[in-house]
mmCIF file of C-alpha atoms and ligand atoms in Angstrom:
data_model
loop_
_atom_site.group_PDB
_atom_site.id
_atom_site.type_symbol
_atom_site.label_atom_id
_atom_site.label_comp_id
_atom_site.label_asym_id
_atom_site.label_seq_id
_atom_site.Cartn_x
_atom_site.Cartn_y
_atom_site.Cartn_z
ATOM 1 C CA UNK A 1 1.642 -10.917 12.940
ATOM 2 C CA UNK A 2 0.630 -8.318 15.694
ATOM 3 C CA UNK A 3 -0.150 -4.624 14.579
ATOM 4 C CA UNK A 4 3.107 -3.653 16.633
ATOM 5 C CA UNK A 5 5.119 -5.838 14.703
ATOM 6 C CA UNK A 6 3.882 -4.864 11.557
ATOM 7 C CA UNK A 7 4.518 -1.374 12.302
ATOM 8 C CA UNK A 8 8.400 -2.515 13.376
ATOM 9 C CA UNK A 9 8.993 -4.204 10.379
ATOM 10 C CA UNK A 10 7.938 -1.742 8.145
ATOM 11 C CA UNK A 11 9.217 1.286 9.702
ATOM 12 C CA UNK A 12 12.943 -0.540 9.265
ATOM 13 C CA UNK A 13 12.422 -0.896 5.352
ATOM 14 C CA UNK A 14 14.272 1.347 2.715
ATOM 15 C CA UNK A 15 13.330 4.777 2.330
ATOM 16 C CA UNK A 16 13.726 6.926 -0.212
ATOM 17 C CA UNK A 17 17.377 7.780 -1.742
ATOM 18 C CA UNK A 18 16.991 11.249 -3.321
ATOM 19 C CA UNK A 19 13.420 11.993 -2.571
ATOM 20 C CA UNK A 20 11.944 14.384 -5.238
ATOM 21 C CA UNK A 21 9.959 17.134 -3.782
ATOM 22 C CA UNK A 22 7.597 17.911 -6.761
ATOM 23 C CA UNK A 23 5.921 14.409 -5.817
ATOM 24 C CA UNK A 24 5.734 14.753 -2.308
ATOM 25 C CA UNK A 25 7.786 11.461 -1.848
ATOM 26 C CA UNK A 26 7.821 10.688 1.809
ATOM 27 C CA UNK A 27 8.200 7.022 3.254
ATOM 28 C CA UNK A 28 4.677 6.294 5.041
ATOM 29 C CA UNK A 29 6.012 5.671 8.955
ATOM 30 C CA UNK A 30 5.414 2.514 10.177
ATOM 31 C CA UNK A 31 2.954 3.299 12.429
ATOM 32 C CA UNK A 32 0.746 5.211 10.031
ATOM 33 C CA UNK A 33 1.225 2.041 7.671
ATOM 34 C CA UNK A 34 0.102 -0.372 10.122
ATOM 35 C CA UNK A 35 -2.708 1.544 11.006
ATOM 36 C CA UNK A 36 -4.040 1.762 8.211
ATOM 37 C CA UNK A 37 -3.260 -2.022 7.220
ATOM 38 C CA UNK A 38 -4.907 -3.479 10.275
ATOM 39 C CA UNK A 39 -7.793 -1.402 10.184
ATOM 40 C CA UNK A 40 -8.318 -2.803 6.334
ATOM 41 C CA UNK A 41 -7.097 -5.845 7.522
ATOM 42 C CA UNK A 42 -9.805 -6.252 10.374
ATOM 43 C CA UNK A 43 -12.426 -5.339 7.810
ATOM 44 C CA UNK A 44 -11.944 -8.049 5.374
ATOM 45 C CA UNK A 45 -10.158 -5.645 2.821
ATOM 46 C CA UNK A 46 -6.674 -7.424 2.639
ATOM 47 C CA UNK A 47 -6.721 -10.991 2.814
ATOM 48 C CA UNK A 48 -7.323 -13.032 -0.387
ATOM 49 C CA UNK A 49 -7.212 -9.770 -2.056
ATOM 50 C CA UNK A 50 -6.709 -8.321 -4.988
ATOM 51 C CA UNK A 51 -5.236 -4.379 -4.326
ATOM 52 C CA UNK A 52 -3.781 -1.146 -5.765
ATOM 53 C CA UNK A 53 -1.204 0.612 -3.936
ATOM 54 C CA UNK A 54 -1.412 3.626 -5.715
ATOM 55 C CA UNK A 55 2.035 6.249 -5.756
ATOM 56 C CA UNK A 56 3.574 3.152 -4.163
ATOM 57 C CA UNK A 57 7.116 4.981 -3.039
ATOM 58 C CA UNK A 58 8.995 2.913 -1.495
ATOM 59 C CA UNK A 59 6.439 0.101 -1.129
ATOM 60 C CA UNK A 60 5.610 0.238 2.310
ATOM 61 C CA UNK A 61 1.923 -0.494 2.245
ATOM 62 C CA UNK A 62 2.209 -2.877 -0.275
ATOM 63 C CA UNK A 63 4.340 -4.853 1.085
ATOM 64 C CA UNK A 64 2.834 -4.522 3.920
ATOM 65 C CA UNK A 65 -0.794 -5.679 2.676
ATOM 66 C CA UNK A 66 1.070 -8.875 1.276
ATOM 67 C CA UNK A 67 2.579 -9.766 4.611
ATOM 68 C CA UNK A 68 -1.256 -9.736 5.767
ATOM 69 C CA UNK A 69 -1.933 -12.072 3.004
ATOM 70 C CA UNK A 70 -3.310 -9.789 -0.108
ATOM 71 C CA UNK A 71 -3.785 -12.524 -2.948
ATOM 72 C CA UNK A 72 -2.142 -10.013 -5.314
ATOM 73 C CA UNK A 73 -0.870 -6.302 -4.888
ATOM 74 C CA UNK A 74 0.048 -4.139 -8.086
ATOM 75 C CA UNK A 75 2.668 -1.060 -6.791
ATOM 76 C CA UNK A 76 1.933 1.469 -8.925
ATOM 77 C CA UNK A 77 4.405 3.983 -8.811
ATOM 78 C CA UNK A 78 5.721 6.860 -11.853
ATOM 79 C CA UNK A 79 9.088 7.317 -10.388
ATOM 80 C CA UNK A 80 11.909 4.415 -11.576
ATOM 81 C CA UNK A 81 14.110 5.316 -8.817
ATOM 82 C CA UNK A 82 11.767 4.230 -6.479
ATOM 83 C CA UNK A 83 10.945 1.219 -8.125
ATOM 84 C CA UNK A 84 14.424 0.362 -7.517
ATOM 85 C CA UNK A 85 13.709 0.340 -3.784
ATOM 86 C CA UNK A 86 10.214 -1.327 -3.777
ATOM 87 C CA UNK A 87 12.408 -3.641 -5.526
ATOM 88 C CA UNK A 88 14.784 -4.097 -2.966
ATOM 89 C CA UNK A 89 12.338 -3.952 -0.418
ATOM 90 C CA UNK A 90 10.021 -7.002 -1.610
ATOM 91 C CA UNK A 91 13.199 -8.984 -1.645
ATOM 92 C CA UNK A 92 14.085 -8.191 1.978
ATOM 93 C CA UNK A 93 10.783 -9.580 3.128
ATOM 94 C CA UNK A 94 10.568 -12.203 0.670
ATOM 95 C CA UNK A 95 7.340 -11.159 -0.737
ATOM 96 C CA UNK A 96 8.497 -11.152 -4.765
ATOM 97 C CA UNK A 97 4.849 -13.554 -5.281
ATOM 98 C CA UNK A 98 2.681 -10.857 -4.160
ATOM 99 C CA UNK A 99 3.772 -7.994 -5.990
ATOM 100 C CA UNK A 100 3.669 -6.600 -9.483
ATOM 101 C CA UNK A 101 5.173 -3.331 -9.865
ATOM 102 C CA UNK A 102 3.889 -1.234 -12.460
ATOM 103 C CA UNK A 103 6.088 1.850 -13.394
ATOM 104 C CA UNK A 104 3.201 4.503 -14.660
ATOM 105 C CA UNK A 105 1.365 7.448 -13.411
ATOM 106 C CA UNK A 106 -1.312 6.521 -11.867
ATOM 107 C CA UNK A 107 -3.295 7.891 -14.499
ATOM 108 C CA UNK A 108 -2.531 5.148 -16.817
ATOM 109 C CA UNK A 109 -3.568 2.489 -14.673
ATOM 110 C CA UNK A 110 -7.240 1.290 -15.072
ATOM 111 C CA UNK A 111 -7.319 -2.489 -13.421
ATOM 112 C CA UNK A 112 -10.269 -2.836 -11.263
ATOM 113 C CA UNK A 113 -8.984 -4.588 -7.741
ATOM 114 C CA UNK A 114 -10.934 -5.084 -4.700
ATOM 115 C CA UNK A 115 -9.006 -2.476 -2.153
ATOM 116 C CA UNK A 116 -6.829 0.371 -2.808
ATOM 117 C CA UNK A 117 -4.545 1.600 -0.233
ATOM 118 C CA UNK A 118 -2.679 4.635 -0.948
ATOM 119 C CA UNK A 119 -0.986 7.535 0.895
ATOM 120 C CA UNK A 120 -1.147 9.824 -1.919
ATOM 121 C CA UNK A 121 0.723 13.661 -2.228
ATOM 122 C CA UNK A 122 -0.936 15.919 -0.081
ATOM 123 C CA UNK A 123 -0.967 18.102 -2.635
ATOM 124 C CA UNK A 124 1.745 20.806 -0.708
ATOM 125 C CA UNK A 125 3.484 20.916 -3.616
ATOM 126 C CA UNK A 126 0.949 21.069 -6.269
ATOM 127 C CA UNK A 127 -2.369 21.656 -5.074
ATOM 128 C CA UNK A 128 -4.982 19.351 -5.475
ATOM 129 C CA UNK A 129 -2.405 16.346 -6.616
ATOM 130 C CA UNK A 130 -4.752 14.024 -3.885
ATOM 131 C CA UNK A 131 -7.631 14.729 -5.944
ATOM 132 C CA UNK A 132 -6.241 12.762 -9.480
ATOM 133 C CA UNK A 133 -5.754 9.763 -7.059
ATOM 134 C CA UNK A 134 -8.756 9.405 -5.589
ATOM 135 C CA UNK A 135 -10.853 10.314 -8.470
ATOM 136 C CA UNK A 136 -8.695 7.333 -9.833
ATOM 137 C CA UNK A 137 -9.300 4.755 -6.690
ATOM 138 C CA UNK A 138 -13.275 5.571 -6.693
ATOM 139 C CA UNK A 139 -12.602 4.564 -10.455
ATOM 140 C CA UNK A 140 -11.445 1.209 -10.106
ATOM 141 C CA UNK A 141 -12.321 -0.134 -6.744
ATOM 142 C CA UNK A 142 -15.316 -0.362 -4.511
ATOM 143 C CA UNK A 143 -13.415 0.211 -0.819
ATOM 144 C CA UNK A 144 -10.686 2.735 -0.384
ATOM 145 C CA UNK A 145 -8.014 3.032 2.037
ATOM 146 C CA UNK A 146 -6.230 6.416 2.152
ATOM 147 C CA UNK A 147 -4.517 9.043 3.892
ATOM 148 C CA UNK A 148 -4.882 13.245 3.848
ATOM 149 C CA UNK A 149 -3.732 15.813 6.124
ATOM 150 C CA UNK A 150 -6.266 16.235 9.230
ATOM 151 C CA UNK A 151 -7.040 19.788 8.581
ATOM 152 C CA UNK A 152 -10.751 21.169 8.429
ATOM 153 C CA UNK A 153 -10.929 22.074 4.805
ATOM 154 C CA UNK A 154 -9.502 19.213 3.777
ATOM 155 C CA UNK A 155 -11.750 17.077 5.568
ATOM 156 C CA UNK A 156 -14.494 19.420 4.340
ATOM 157 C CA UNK A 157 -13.203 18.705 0.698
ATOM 158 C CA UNK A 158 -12.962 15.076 1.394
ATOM 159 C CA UNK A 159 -16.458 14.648 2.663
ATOM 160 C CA UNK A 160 -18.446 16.731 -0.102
ATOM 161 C CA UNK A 161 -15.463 15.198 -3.193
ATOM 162 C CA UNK A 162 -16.437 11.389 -2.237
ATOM 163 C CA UNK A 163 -20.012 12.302 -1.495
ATOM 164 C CA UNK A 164 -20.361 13.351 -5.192
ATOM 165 C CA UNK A 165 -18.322 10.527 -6.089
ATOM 166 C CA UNK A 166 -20.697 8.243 -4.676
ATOM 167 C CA UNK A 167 -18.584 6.965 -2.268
ATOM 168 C CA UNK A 168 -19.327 7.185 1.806
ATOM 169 C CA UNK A 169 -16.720 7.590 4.600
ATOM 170 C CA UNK A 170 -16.996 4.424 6.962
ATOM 171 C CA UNK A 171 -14.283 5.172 8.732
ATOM 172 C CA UNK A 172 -11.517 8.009 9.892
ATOM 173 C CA UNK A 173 -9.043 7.949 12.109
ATOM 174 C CA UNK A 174 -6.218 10.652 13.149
ATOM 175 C CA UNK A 175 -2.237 9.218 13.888
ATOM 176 C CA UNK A 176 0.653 10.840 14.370
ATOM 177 C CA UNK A 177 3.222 11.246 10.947
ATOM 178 C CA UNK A 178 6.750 12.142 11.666
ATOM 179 C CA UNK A 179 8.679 13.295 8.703
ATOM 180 C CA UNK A 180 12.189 13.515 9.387
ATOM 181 C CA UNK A 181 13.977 17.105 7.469
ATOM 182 C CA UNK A 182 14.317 15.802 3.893
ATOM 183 C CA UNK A 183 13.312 18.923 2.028
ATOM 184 C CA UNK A 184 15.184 22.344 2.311
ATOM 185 C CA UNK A 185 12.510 23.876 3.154
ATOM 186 C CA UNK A 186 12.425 21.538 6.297
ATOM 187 C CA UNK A 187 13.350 23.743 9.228
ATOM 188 C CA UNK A 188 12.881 21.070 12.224
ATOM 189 C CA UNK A 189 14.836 17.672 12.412
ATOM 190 C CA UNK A 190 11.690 15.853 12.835
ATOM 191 C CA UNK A 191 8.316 17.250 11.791
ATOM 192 C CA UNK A 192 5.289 15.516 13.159
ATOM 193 C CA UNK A 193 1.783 16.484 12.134
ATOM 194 C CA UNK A 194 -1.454 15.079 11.871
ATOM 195 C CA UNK A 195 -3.316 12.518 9.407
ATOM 196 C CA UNK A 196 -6.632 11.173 8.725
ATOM 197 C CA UNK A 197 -6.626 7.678 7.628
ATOM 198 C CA UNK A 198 -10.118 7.113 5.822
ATOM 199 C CA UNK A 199 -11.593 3.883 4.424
ATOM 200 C CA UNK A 200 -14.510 4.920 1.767
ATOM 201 C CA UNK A 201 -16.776 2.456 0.369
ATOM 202 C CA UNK A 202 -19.129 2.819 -2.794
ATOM 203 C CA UNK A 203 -22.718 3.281 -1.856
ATOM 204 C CA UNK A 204 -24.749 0.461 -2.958
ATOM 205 C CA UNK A 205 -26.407 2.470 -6.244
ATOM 206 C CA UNK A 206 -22.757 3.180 -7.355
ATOM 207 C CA UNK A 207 -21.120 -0.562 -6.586
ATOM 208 C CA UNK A 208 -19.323 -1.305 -9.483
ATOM 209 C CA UNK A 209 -19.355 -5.308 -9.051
ATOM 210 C CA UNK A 210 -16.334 -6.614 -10.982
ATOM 211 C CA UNK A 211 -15.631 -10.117 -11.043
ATOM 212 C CA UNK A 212 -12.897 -11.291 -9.799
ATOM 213 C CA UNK A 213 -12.178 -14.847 -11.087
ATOM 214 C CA UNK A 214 -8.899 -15.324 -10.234
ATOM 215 C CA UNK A 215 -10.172 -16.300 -7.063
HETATM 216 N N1 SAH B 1 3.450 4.724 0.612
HETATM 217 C C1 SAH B 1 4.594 5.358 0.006
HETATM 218 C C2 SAH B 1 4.358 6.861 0.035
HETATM 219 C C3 SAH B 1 4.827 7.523 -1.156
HETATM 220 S S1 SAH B 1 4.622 9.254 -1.237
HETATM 221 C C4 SAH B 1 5.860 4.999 0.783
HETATM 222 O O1 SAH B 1 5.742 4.666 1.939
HETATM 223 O O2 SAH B 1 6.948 5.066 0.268
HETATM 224 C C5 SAH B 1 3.681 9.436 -2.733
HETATM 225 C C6 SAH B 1 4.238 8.694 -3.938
HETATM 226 O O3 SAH B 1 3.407 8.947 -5.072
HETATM 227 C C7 SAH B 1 5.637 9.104 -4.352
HETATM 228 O O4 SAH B 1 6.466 7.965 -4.386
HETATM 229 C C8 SAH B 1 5.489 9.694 -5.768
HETATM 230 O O5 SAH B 1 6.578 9.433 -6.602
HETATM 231 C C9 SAH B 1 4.231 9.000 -6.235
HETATM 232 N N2 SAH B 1 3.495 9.705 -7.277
HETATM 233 C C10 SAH B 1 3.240 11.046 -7.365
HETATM 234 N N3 SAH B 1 2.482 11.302 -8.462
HETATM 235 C C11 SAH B 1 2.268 10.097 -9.070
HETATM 236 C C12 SAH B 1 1.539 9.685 -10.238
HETATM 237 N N4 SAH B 1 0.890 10.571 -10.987
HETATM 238 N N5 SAH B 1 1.510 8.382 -10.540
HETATM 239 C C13 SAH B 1 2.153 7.455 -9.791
HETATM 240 N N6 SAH B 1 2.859 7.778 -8.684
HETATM 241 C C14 SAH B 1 2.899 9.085 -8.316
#
């Protein structure tokens, strides 16, 4: 599967039905979603894998990472009504093998897995919401795939917050994010702003070295 056709085919899965506001719940665009995928993808992070989708949503990147052949995804994701359409979703792309969805708060969940890919709240609605889910994915995994707002003092956050963690930033790159008016407080049909997609790996004192022997 090509990135572009990843991107496609995600972009033209289920969104959200009455998305909630107090947990940021926006559909990650297709693009953004196959950016991030192929870059993890590329690296060795997906395939044969065991990952964490953390504040799944809708289920994008999960199902996503399972079209790219993740061994096993868990969709972690507090809200039922979504779980309804991650539910819907795998079954659209046939990918009901891959995928265990857990209906928690993230907070609950303590499997280690080998990559977790998450676009979590940017923490616009309750500051510092971003911060419980990576403190979680440094927590159980080794590499990290997520996505924040590409605004200085967030990256300034993000640098010195995984720094401490013991984690380094091996990659970031910047896309595009379109959110269509959902919210009332949505003035513009279609907002588009800026992300940084970041993959963060554990520096070698902190590696956590699970076994995984499912494989
Ligand atoms: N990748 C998802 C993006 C979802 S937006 C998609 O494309 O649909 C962030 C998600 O995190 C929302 O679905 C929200 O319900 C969920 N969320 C917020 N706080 C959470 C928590 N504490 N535990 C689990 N999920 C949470």
């Amino acid at each position: 599967m090509k990135k572009r056709h990843l991107a496609i085919t995600l972009s033209k899965l289920r969104g959200f039905q009455n998305p909630k506001v107090e947990l940021e719940q926006y559909k990650t665009p297709g693009n953004v979603a196959a950016e991030l995928l192929w870059l993890a993808y590329s690296l060795g992070d997906i395939k044969d894998k065991i990952v964490a989708d953390l504040g799944a949503g809708t289920g994008v990147l999960a199902i996503g990472a399972c079209l790219l052949g993740a061994r096993k995804v868990c969709a972690v994701e507090i809200d039922r009504e979504a779980t309804e359409i991650i539910r819907e979703n795998i079954k659209t792309l046939q990918v009901e093998e891959c995928i265990e969805i857990i209906n928690s708060s993230i907070l609950e969940f303590d499997r280690p897995v080998e990559t977790v890919i998450m676009n979590p709240p940017f923490g616009s609605q309750n500051p510092h919401a971003d911060r419980s889910f990576l403190i979680k994915a440094f927590k159980i995994s080794d590499v990290i795939y997520s996505i924040h707002l590409a605004k200085s003092e967030v990256r300034q956050f993000i640098e010195a917050f995984s720094r401490d963690q013991g984690f380094k930033i091996t990659h970031r790159i910047s896309v595009e994010f379109e959110i269509p008016s959902q919210f009332f407080f949505h003035k513009k049909r279609l907002e588009r702003i800026l992300v940084d997609i970041y993959r963060f790996e554990a520096s070698k004192q902190k590696r956590k070295g699970y076994m995984f022997e499912f494989r």
